[in-house]
Amino acid sequence: MGSFCSGTLSSKSSSLSSLLLCNKSLSVDEETSSRSSSATQSTSKNKSIQRLESLENLGSPPPGHKSETSSRVQSPAIEKRSILSGGAATKDFKSYSAFSSPRKISAKSGSSANMSTRTPNRIGKPPNILVLCDDSKKRGEISEILKSMLANDRYAIYDIHWDQLAVGGWADQTALLVLSGKVPNHTEHIPILLQFLGDGGRLFAWGCESPPFGPADSNSLEVENRSSTTGKNKFVLIYGSSQTHPISVMKTLWLPGKEYNLPLGFSRILETNDSEGYSRPLTASVYAKVKESNGIAIIIYDGGALGGRAVLSRVCFEDNNEESSLALLSILLSQSLGIDCTRIKTPEYTCGYLLGDHLKIKEFLAGIPSVIQQSDLTIEFIPRGTKGTKPSHERFPVLLECPEKFSMLDYFNNLTTKELGRLVIYTDVITSTMHAFQGHSLKHGIVVVANRQTCGKGRGKNIWLSPEGCACFTVQVNVPLDSQLGRRLPLIQHVAAMAVVLTIPNHKEICLRMKWPNDIYIETDKVGGVLVETRLQGKTATVLIGIGINVSNDHPTLCL
Ligand code: BTN
């Protein structure tokens, strides 16, 4: 968090990390009253094994606790947990009062009971892009192209499967649902897609073998099969105001229409209804056609009162050096689907800086090798006056100097702990602060703080978006297994989340609270999370507590 010293935060929040770390609740010898969970006891039997495990599943909610399954904060992976990723949330979602009085339809036709409700008072812009494609190779290609095109640190791209779509819980955190390949079961899945659109969702059918809102019987579609030297079909697309773009079309699957009429089987009006049961029709327009055949290449459905939009494209966008295909994709994503495609230069990885009391640093360096090979990162402690290697996603040189973007004064002046946070490795850009610990432990109490992470880890397989302004750090806490805390390791995640909340002086005013088991919310939006990983080494648990809090992230993220 550059804001520790860069002046972007008030002095109160600039000391966030130090205050968090000095919270007494994190103390290893803290007295606790309940008995440890059996899950923890059984793991502690594994002697001297280096085993990483997420403690989040070991803790159980308090009796009678009804877990909030607010759909807007659920994982697309359909783990029944709360939220996905950090960087998301603004207040600029469409005001519901502006809608023309919608017609309430009698039954929620086709809507699934499990489907999500897009709450009218939602705060943020959803951060997730879900890619739904049965062909894993194609799915990977789509994700790669999207990654290369979308605004950095703004979206998290996840795979989703058709059966997960039906389970629900994904819609409200989804900025865009991308479909490709086969649409397996129209009767089961199409109503879900329609409700998503009715609720203001954005959908992109990317070279689907049968378009989701087209003719039901894909066999009735005429498939053009022109060959070219590349084995792919070549077309020139006309779109927008008569711009031409050569496009490589893998398959042309929709029946070519006459002029700009919709192809057979496509309705001019797509009837969708929102999760409240109101009708939200979308109107079709032809966006692009194939010059040679006059066939329709791209249809856009829009006009949904809540902002729903669907782009149905039979074009498979490819990264085949034909820039035009990707240029068209970028236009569709940004202009038609409202996805932010402003790319800024990917940040370069930076050195770390080892900070702390001179004696502590000396003692630390004496106890560890100068090169520590972690599973995803090699840490190299560079002697003063020596030039280190170039930092990269896998090399992390750590210097014994003062960093420009971290105020040691602010940090250490606010730190009241004896052990935790007394040694710091600060860096501007790293893959993940968790990576600095994965393999070998460093030292009890040491904290790795980053201004940005390029591969921030959330719980489960989630991604933690970590742009500038997100406070990201991991602290190592060694807990003797026979201590009070050692017998209650699952408590650590709750205590850490609680510590974050209590650290913020005006937490009550801003409605900052812990949401069980370890999330940090402002009202209904997640602004922070805790990731705890534990490694058992003999009679000690090495607990890595990773904390991410949106402190001063840029628009559109909701932050402290
Ligand atoms: C969650 O899923 O809610 C937990 C998010 C934890 C994010 C923090 S940021 C610092 C540390 N480094 C990571 O890569 N993840 C954790």
JSON list of C-alpha atoms in Angstrom, two decimals, residues 25 236 512 540:
[
{"chain": "A", "resi": 25, "resn": "SER", "atom": "CA", "xyz": [-6.19, -10.20, 19.43]},
{"chain": "A", "resi": 236, "resn": "VAL", "atom": "CA", "xyz": [-15.15, -9.08, -44.45]},
{"chain": "A", "resi": 512, "resn": "LEU", "atom": "CA", "xyz": [-17.82, -1.57, 8.59]},
{"chain": "A", "resi": 540, "resn": "THR", "atom": "CA", "xyz": [4.27, -25.29, 16.09]}
]
